[in-house]
Amino acid sequence: MNASMSAADAAALFDGARLTLARQLAGKRKSDLAGLIRKSPTAVAAWESGNKRPTASTVAELSLGLGVDPAFFAVAHKDVSSLTSPPHFRSLRSTSQLARDQAQAYGQLAVDIATGLERHVEFPDVDIQRLAVDVDDIENDGPEEAARQVRESWGLGVGPAGHLVRELENHGVLVVFSPPQAAAVDAYSFDSRLRPVVVLNPLKRDYYRQRFDVAHELGHLVMHADAEPGGRIVETQAHRFAGELLMPAEEIAPMLPRSINSSSWTSLARLKEQWGVSMQALLFRARELGVMGDVSYRNAMTTVAARGWRRAEPGQIQVLEQPSLLPRALELLEGEGVDAGLLAAQCRVPIELFRSATSRSPLATSNALRSDADEDRRRVVSLLRPEGSSD
């Protein structure tokens, strides 16, 4: 769709769901948007529900206020980005509804981008097993069995799982980094009408922790299509799935230390590089499998905290596993002379968000933004304007 569409044309083709999407990307409530354009919250609600249609002049005001082209509000021919399952966020209590709405909206845009690129480039078919587990029974071994079945069906073989992001993409899962402004929300996942999606946190620049995040979100996609997100049991099950997927019990148990001494840390460091998981994940796995007792585990974690390793463990691998599905498609099209700006306009996505979703690595993040995300997880910053701009 042409990004230069007039406000009058956009008003004639106006889709209230697109206004909701733009408002959520901007991190605004209906009342915030109403105040911005000097209209009533009731009017905004009516436009979003489709009960009323804004005038051309109002569309122009919405476009200016939210930082999108008028074409953004025009109806799509097919709503493939609609979610078929609610997003799985790590903690509903520590993440505001505004931040969750914004994250969900960005995920929908990522699907829009994939849809646009798939008109030109063929992507892998979706090949994700759906192995529902009982979310009311924390004692069953459903998560471990699901992980074993995935390892078998994907041909992961014996030993470490390898490049996990590439495995997901090869099986039809869309993996993207969220923009730096959305870093208040941790990794999350959801299913759409087109394909499953995993969105990674851009600030968690740790190869080992990122792999566990990817395995955790895969667990949700495999096991929890119909489960209510955010519950303790659901999150525990996804952790157990990730543990078995990355560290199969039969293989890893004989290698794990039973107690902690100086040689144990050397062993853990070797296992970390071999299996691509953090020492903390290995220690947790040792306790989970009964190899290490609670006292030894607590002593080990005390040492981890004393050495400042809870958030920054030493490790040899500094480069994150990188998504390649969207980036490679973009590279192929640009090689054929198709401009990224034109593709972004066809997808009706602001160019900054198009670049974020099609990037192999997280976009650059300022120290100030990193500090804000760390210190105030509830802060929501607009995704629709370059950093530093104002309303």
Short mmCIF file of C-alpha atoms in Angstrom, two decimals:
data_model
loop_
_atom_site.label_atom_id
_atom_site.label_comp_id
_atom_site.label_asym_id
_atom_site.label_seq_id
_atom_site.Cartn_x
_atom_site.Cartn_y
_atom_site.Cartn_z
CA MET A 1 0.00 0.00 0.00
CA ASN A 2 1.30 3.45 -0.90
CA ALA A 3 2.69 5.27 2.13
CA SER A 4 1.66 8.62 0.54
CA MET A 5 -2.08 7.78 0.72
CA SER A 6 -4.07 10.89 1.50
CA ALA A 7 -5.91 11.37 4.77
CA ALA A 8 -9.17 11.43 2.82
CA ASP A 9 -8.48 8.05 1.22
CA ALA A 10 -7.38 6.62 4.57
CA ALA A 11 -10.61 7.91 6.15
CA ALA A 12 -12.65 6.16 3.48
CA LEU A 13 -10.79 2.89 4.09
CA PHE A 14 -10.39 3.36 7.84
CA ASP A 15 -9.98 0.24 10.01
CA GLY A 16 -10.48 0.75 13.74
CA ALA A 17 -8.21 -2.18 14.57
CA ARG A 18 -5.32 -0.34 12.91
CA LEU A 19 -5.95 2.68 15.14
CA THR A 20 -5.82 0.39 18.17
CA LEU A 21 -2.54 -1.04 16.89
CA ALA A 22 -0.99 2.41 16.39
CA ARG A 23 -2.16 3.60 19.80
CA GLN A 24 -0.70 0.54 21.49
CA LEU A 25 2.61 0.91 19.64
CA ALA A 26 2.74 4.49 20.90
CA GLY A 27 2.20 3.25 24.45
CA LYS A 28 -0.95 5.30 24.94
CA ARG A 29 -4.33 4.69 26.52
CA LYS A 30 -7.51 5.83 24.78
CA SER A 31 -7.66 8.82 27.13
CA ASP A 32 -4.07 9.74 26.30
CA LEU A 33 -4.80 9.72 22.58
CA ALA A 34 -8.01 11.67 23.07
CA GLY A 35 -6.13 14.40 24.91
CA LEU A 36 -3.42 14.47 22.27
CA ILE A 37 -5.85 15.26 19.45
CA ARG A 38 -8.35 17.18 21.60
CA LYS A 39 -11.20 14.70 21.18
CA SER A 40 -13.18 12.68 23.71
CA PRO A 41 -12.18 9.16 24.85
CA THR A 42 -15.68 8.10 23.75
CA ALA A 43 -14.88 9.19 20.19
CA VAL A 44 -11.61 7.24 20.19
CA ALA A 45 -13.41 4.15 21.48
CA ALA A 46 -16.05 4.49 18.75
CA TRP A 47 -13.39 4.73 16.01
CA GLU A 48 -11.53 1.71 17.34
CA SER A 49 -14.68 -0.39 17.62
CA GLY A 50 -15.78 0.55 14.11
CA ASN A 51 -19.02 2.14 15.28
CA LYS A 52 -17.91 5.48 13.84
CA ARG A 53 -15.41 6.59 11.23
CA PRO A 54 -13.15 9.64 11.72
CA THR A 55 -13.14 12.49 9.22
CA ALA A 56 -10.19 13.11 6.91
CA SER A 57 -8.99 15.98 9.12
CA THR A 58 -9.15 13.75 12.20
CA VAL A 59 -7.20 11.01 10.39
CA ALA A 60 -4.55 13.64 9.64
CA GLU A 61 -4.42 14.56 13.34
CA LEU A 62 -4.19 10.89 14.35
CA SER A 63 -1.40 10.36 11.84
CA LEU A 64 0.57 13.33 13.13
CA GLY A 65 -0.04 12.57 16.80
CA LEU A 66 0.87 8.88 16.60
CA GLY A 67 3.75 9.25 14.14
CA VAL A 68 2.41 7.01 11.35
CA ASP A 69 1.38 7.67 7.76
CA PRO A 70 -2.36 7.89 7.03
CA ALA A 71 -2.03 4.65 5.05
CA PHE A 72 -1.35 2.84 8.33
CA PHE A 73 -5.04 3.18 9.22
CA ALA A 74 -6.42 1.66 6.00
CA VAL A 75 -8.07 -1.74 6.12
CA ALA A 76 -5.97 -4.78 5.20
CA HIS A 77 -7.23 -7.31 2.67
CA LYS A 78 -6.53 -10.19 5.05
CA ASP A 79 -5.98 -10.08 8.80
CA VAL A 80 -3.22 -12.67 9.02
CA SER A 81 -1.55 -10.97 11.96
CA SER A 82 -4.43 -11.70 14.33
CA LEU A 83 -3.31 -13.70 17.33
CA THR A 84 -4.82 -17.17 17.71
CA SER A 85 -3.50 -17.50 21.27
CA PRO A 86 -2.74 -14.90 23.95
CA PRO A 87 0.95 -13.95 24.26
CA HIS A 88 2.92 -15.74 26.94
CA PHE A 89 4.56 -13.07 29.09
CA ARG A 90 6.85 -14.15 31.92
CA SER A 91 5.11 -12.27 34.70
CA LEU A 92 1.77 -10.54 34.37
CA ARG A 93 2.22 -8.88 37.77
CA SER A 94 5.54 -7.18 37.01
CA THR A 95 4.58 -6.00 33.51
CA SER A 96 1.91 -3.34 33.03
CA GLN A 97 -1.06 -3.89 30.72
CA LEU A 98 0.15 -0.94 28.64
CA ALA A 99 3.55 -2.60 28.12
CA ARG A 100 1.92 -5.93 27.27
CA ASP A 101 -0.41 -4.27 24.76
CA GLN A 102 2.55 -2.55 23.14
CA ALA A 103 4.53 -5.80 22.94
CA GLN A 104 1.56 -7.61 21.41
CA ALA A 105 1.13 -4.84 18.84
CA TYR A 106 4.80 -5.07 17.85
CA GLY A 107 4.44 -8.82 17.45
CA GLN A 108 1.49 -8.24 15.10
CA LEU A 109 3.62 -5.84 13.06
CA ALA A 110 6.34 -8.48 12.81
CA VAL A 111 3.75 -10.85 11.33
CA ASP A 112 2.67 -8.11 8.91
CA ILE A 113 6.29 -7.79 7.79
CA ALA A 114 6.65 -11.55 7.35
CA THR A 115 3.43 -11.57 5.33
CA GLY A 116 4.74 -8.82 3.06
CA LEU A 117 8.09 -10.51 2.49
CA GLU A 118 6.46 -13.89 1.86
CA ARG A 119 4.86 -12.40 -1.23
CA HIS A 120 8.35 -12.40 -2.72
CA VAL A 121 10.36 -15.03 -0.78
CA GLU A 122 9.35 -18.55 0.23
CA PHE A 123 9.60 -19.29 3.97
CA PRO A 124 9.67 -22.71 5.68
CA ASP A 125 6.33 -24.34 6.44
CA VAL A 126 5.21 -24.37 10.07
CA ASP A 127 6.24 -27.66 11.66
CA ILE A 128 5.56 -27.33 15.39
CA GLN A 129 4.17 -30.25 17.36
CA ARG A 130 1.27 -29.39 19.66
CA LEU A 131 1.70 -31.48 22.78
CA ALA A 132 -0.70 -30.11 25.37
CA VAL A 133 0.15 -30.76 29.02
CA ASP A 134 -2.05 -30.64 32.10
CA VAL A 135 -1.55 -27.17 33.56
CA ASP A 136 -3.27 -28.21 36.79
CA ASP A 137 -0.74 -30.94 37.56
CA ILE A 138 2.78 -29.77 38.32
CA GLU A 139 3.97 -33.26 39.21
CA ASN A 140 3.51 -34.95 35.82
CA ASP A 141 6.43 -35.36 33.41
CA GLY A 142 4.57 -33.84 30.46
CA PRO A 143 7.08 -31.00 29.85
CA GLU A 144 10.05 -33.37 29.79
CA GLU A 145 8.27 -35.80 27.48
CA ALA A 146 7.28 -32.94 25.16
CA ALA A 147 10.91 -31.77 25.00
CA ARG A 148 12.11 -35.30 24.22
CA GLN A 149 9.57 -35.59 21.40
CA VAL A 150 10.67 -32.27 19.93
CA ARG A 151 14.32 -33.31 20.05
CA GLU A 152 13.46 -36.56 18.29
CA SER A 153 11.16 -35.10 15.64
CA TRP A 154 13.59 -32.27 14.85
CA GLY A 155 16.51 -34.68 14.62
CA LEU A 156 18.57 -32.89 17.28
CA GLY A 157 20.32 -36.15 18.09
CA VAL A 158 22.60 -36.69 21.08
CA GLY A 159 24.37 -33.80 22.78
CA PRO A 160 23.88 -30.02 22.69
CA ALA A 161 20.98 -28.63 20.69
CA GLY A 162 23.08 -26.46 18.40
CA HIS A 163 21.85 -23.14 16.95
CA LEU A 164 18.42 -23.03 18.55
CA VAL A 165 17.11 -19.89 16.81
CA ARG A 166 17.93 -21.44 13.43
CA GLU A 167 16.12 -24.64 14.45
CA LEU A 168 12.98 -22.68 15.26
CA GLU A 169 13.15 -20.74 12.00
CA ASN A 170 13.73 -23.92 9.98
CA HIS A 171 10.48 -25.22 11.47
CA GLY A 172 8.48 -22.14 10.56
CA VAL A 173 8.72 -20.04 13.73
CA LEU A 174 9.27 -16.31 13.26
CA VAL A 175 11.99 -15.04 15.63
CA VAL A 176 12.63 -11.29 16.00
CA PHE A 177 14.16 -8.85 18.47
CA SER A 178 11.89 -6.23 19.97
CA PRO A 179 12.89 -2.55 19.66
CA PRO A 180 15.07 -1.16 22.47
CA GLN A 181 12.17 0.98 23.71
CA ALA A 182 10.18 -2.17 24.47
CA ALA A 183 12.84 -3.76 26.64
CA ALA A 184 10.63 -3.55 29.75
CA VAL A 185 8.97 -6.74 28.47
CA ASP A 186 11.02 -9.93 28.59
CA ALA A 187 11.00 -12.54 25.81
CA TYR A 188 7.49 -13.64 24.86
CA SER A 189 5.70 -15.78 22.28
CA PHE A 190 2.32 -16.21 20.62
CA ASP A 191 0.65 -17.95 17.70
CA SER A 192 -0.81 -16.09 14.73
CA ARG A 193 -2.82 -17.10 11.69
CA LEU A 194 0.39 -17.07 9.66
CA ARG A 195 2.97 -18.69 11.95
CA PRO A 196 4.16 -18.85 15.59
CA VAL A 197 6.25 -15.92 16.80
CA VAL A 198 9.01 -15.55 19.41
CA VAL A 199 10.09 -12.02 20.35
CA LEU A 200 13.43 -11.66 22.14
CA ASN A 201 14.48 -8.93 24.57
CA PRO A 202 17.09 -6.63 22.96
CA LEU A 203 18.86 -5.84 26.24
CA LYS A 204 19.55 -9.42 27.33
CA ARG A 205 22.80 -9.62 25.37
CA ASP A 206 23.85 -12.96 26.79
CA TYR A 207 24.23 -15.94 24.44
CA TYR A 208 23.60 -18.52 27.16
CA ARG A 209 20.54 -16.87 28.73
CA GLN A 210 19.08 -16.08 25.33
CA ARG A 211 19.17 -19.76 24.34
CA PHE A 212 17.23 -20.67 27.47
CA ASP A 213 14.70 -17.92 26.67
CA VAL A 214 14.22 -19.36 23.18
CA ALA A 215 13.76 -22.89 24.54
CA HIS A 216 11.33 -21.56 27.18
CA GLU A 217 9.18 -19.81 24.56
CA LEU A 218 9.24 -22.88 22.33
CA GLY A 219 7.86 -24.79 25.31
CA HIS A 220 4.89 -22.42 25.44
CA LEU A 221 4.24 -22.81 21.71
CA VAL A 222 4.38 -26.61 21.98
CA MET A 223 2.48 -27.13 25.24
CA HIS A 224 0.32 -24.10 26.01
CA ALA A 225 -1.79 -23.17 22.97
CA ASP A 226 -4.93 -23.13 25.12
CA ALA A 227 -3.41 -22.29 28.50
CA GLU A 228 -3.91 -19.04 30.37
CA PRO A 229 -0.57 -17.17 30.22
CA GLY A 230 1.51 -16.01 33.15
CA GLY A 231 0.60 -18.58 35.77
CA ARG A 232 3.23 -20.12 38.02
CA ILE A 233 2.63 -23.68 36.84
CA VAL A 234 2.64 -22.69 33.16
CA GLU A 235 5.94 -20.84 33.56
CA THR A 236 7.45 -23.70 35.56
CA GLN A 237 6.45 -26.15 32.85
CA ALA A 238 8.11 -24.00 30.17
CA HIS A 239 11.29 -23.91 32.28
CA ARG A 240 11.22 -27.68 32.65
CA PHE A 241 10.71 -28.09 28.90
CA ALA A 242 13.70 -25.81 28.26
CA GLY A 243 15.86 -27.71 30.75
CA GLU A 244 15.18 -31.05 29.10
CA LEU A 245 15.50 -29.66 25.57
CA LEU A 246 18.89 -28.05 26.25
CA MET A 247 20.19 -30.47 28.91
CA PRO A 248 18.61 -33.93 28.45
CA ALA A 249 18.55 -35.66 31.82
CA GLU A 250 20.08 -38.95 30.69
CA GLU A 251 23.03 -37.18 29.08
CA ILE A 252 23.71 -34.31 31.46
CA ALA A 253 23.17 -35.96 34.87
CA PRO A 254 26.43 -37.97 34.92
CA MET A 255 28.38 -34.80 34.05
CA LEU A 256 26.97 -32.54 36.76
CA PRO A 257 28.83 -31.93 40.05
CA ARG A 258 27.36 -33.38 43.23
CA SER A 259 28.97 -30.81 45.50
CA ILE A 260 30.77 -27.50 45.11
CA ASN A 261 34.50 -26.99 45.37
CA SER A 262 37.18 -25.30 43.26
CA SER A 263 37.22 -28.10 40.67
CA SER A 264 33.42 -27.98 40.40
CA TRP A 265 33.53 -24.45 38.97
CA THR A 266 36.05 -25.55 36.35
CA SER A 267 33.74 -28.41 35.40
CA LEU A 268 30.72 -26.12 35.25
CA ALA A 269 32.61 -23.65 33.05
CA ARG A 270 33.43 -26.45 30.59
CA LEU A 271 29.85 -27.70 30.57
CA LYS A 272 28.62 -24.15 30.00
CA GLU A 273 30.59 -23.82 26.77
CA GLN A 274 29.77 -27.35 25.63
CA TRP A 275 26.00 -27.16 26.14
CA GLY A 276 25.45 -23.44 25.60
CA VAL A 277 23.69 -22.80 28.90
CA SER A 278 24.60 -20.71 31.93
CA MET A 279 26.29 -22.14 35.02
CA GLN A 280 23.19 -21.12 36.98
CA ALA A 281 21.03 -23.23 34.64
CA LEU A 282 23.42 -26.15 35.12
CA LEU A 283 23.28 -25.76 38.90
CA PHE A 284 19.48 -25.60 38.85
CA ARG A 285 19.41 -28.68 36.62
CA ALA A 286 21.71 -30.52 39.05
CA ARG A 287 19.34 -29.84 41.92
CA GLU A 288 16.25 -30.56 39.78
CA LEU A 289 17.62 -33.99 38.82
CA GLY A 290 18.62 -34.81 42.39
CA VAL A 291 22.34 -34.84 41.57
CA MET A 292 23.01 -31.94 43.94
CA GLY A 293 21.36 -31.46 47.30
CA ASP A 294 19.63 -28.28 48.45
CA VAL A 295 22.46 -27.24 50.77
CA SER A 296 25.12 -27.57 48.07
CA TYR A 297 22.88 -25.71 45.64
CA ARG A 298 22.32 -22.83 48.05
CA ASN A 299 26.05 -22.61 48.76
CA ALA A 300 26.76 -22.53 45.02
CA MET A 301 24.23 -19.76 44.43
CA THR A 302 25.70 -17.78 47.31
CA THR A 303 29.06 -17.96 45.56
CA VAL A 304 27.44 -16.94 42.26
CA ALA A 305 25.94 -13.86 43.94
CA ALA A 306 29.18 -12.97 45.73
CA ARG A 307 31.09 -13.04 42.44
CA GLY A 308 28.52 -10.84 40.70
CA TRP A 309 27.54 -13.63 38.31
CA ARG A 310 23.78 -13.54 38.76
CA ARG A 311 23.44 -11.14 35.85
CA ALA A 312 26.87 -11.31 34.23
CA GLU A 313 28.54 -14.72 34.24
CA PRO A 314 31.91 -15.12 32.54
CA GLY A 315 31.64 -16.95 29.22
CA GLN A 316 33.53 -17.39 25.98
CA ILE A 317 30.70 -16.79 23.47
CA GLN A 318 29.89 -13.09 23.10
CA VAL A 319 27.71 -13.08 19.95
CA LEU A 320 24.02 -13.87 20.29
CA GLU A 321 22.28 -16.47 18.16
CA GLN A 322 20.89 -14.37 15.33
CA PRO A 323 17.57 -14.66 13.50
CA SER A 324 17.97 -15.01 9.74
CA LEU A 325 14.48 -15.62 8.30
CA LEU A 326 13.45 -11.98 7.80
CA PRO A 327 17.00 -10.56 7.47
CA ARG A 328 17.92 -13.02 4.71
CA ALA A 329 14.66 -12.37 2.86
CA LEU A 330 15.36 -8.64 2.99
CA GLU A 331 18.94 -9.15 1.77
CA LEU A 332 17.73 -11.23 -1.17
CA LEU A 333 15.19 -8.61 -2.18
CA GLU A 334 17.62 -5.74 -1.80
CA GLY A 335 20.04 -7.72 -3.96
CA GLU A 336 17.36 -7.67 -6.64
CA GLY A 337 17.09 -3.90 -6.34
CA VAL A 338 14.01 -3.75 -4.10
CA ASP A 339 14.38 -0.91 -1.61
CA ALA A 340 13.75 -1.60 2.10
CA GLY A 341 11.74 1.61 2.36
CA LEU A 342 9.41 0.42 -0.38
CA LEU A 343 8.94 -2.93 1.35
CA ALA A 344 8.21 -1.21 4.67
CA ALA A 345 5.61 0.97 2.93
CA GLN A 346 4.02 -2.09 1.32
CA CYS A 347 3.80 -3.68 4.78
CA ARG A 348 2.45 -0.39 6.17
CA VAL A 349 5.09 -0.45 8.89
CA PRO A 350 7.17 2.55 10.05
CA ILE A 351 10.69 2.18 8.72
CA GLU A 352 12.27 2.15 12.20
CA LEU A 353 10.15 -0.82 13.26
CA PHE A 354 10.73 -2.53 9.91
CA ARG A 355 14.49 -2.25 10.49
CA SER A 356 14.11 -3.59 14.03
CA ALA A 357 12.12 -6.66 12.97
CA THR A 358 14.39 -7.48 10.01
CA SER A 359 17.66 -7.04 11.92
CA ARG A 360 19.94 -9.97 12.70
CA SER A 361 20.94 -8.41 16.03
CA PRO A 362 19.35 -6.00 18.52
CA LEU A 363 19.46 -2.38 17.42
CA ALA A 364 21.86 -0.09 19.25
CA THR A 365 20.67 0.92 22.69
CA SER A 366 21.76 4.01 24.59
CA ASN A 367 23.04 3.66 28.14
CA ALA A 368 20.24 5.94 29.31
CA LEU A 369 17.58 3.74 27.76
CA ARG A 370 19.22 0.61 29.18
CA SER A 371 19.22 2.20 32.64
CA ASP A 372 15.58 3.23 32.31
CA ALA A 373 14.54 -0.29 31.34
CA ASP A 374 16.46 -1.77 34.27
CA GLU A 375 15.23 0.70 36.86
CA ASP A 376 11.58 1.07 35.84
CA ARG A 377 10.07 -2.01 34.25
CA ARG A 378 6.69 -0.29 34.04
CA ARG A 379 7.85 2.57 31.81
CA VAL A 380 6.36 2.47 28.31
CA VAL A 381 8.02 4.48 25.52
CA SER A 382 6.50 5.02 22.09
CA LEU A 383 7.81 2.71 19.37
CA LEU A 384 6.59 5.00 16.62
CA ARG A 385 9.10 7.81 17.00
CA PRO A 386 12.89 7.84 16.86
CA GLU A 387 14.55 8.03 20.27
CA GLY A 388 14.76 11.59 21.53
CA SER A 389 11.78 13.00 19.58
CA SER A 390 8.75 14.35 21.38
CA ASP A 391 5.01 14.51 20.86
#
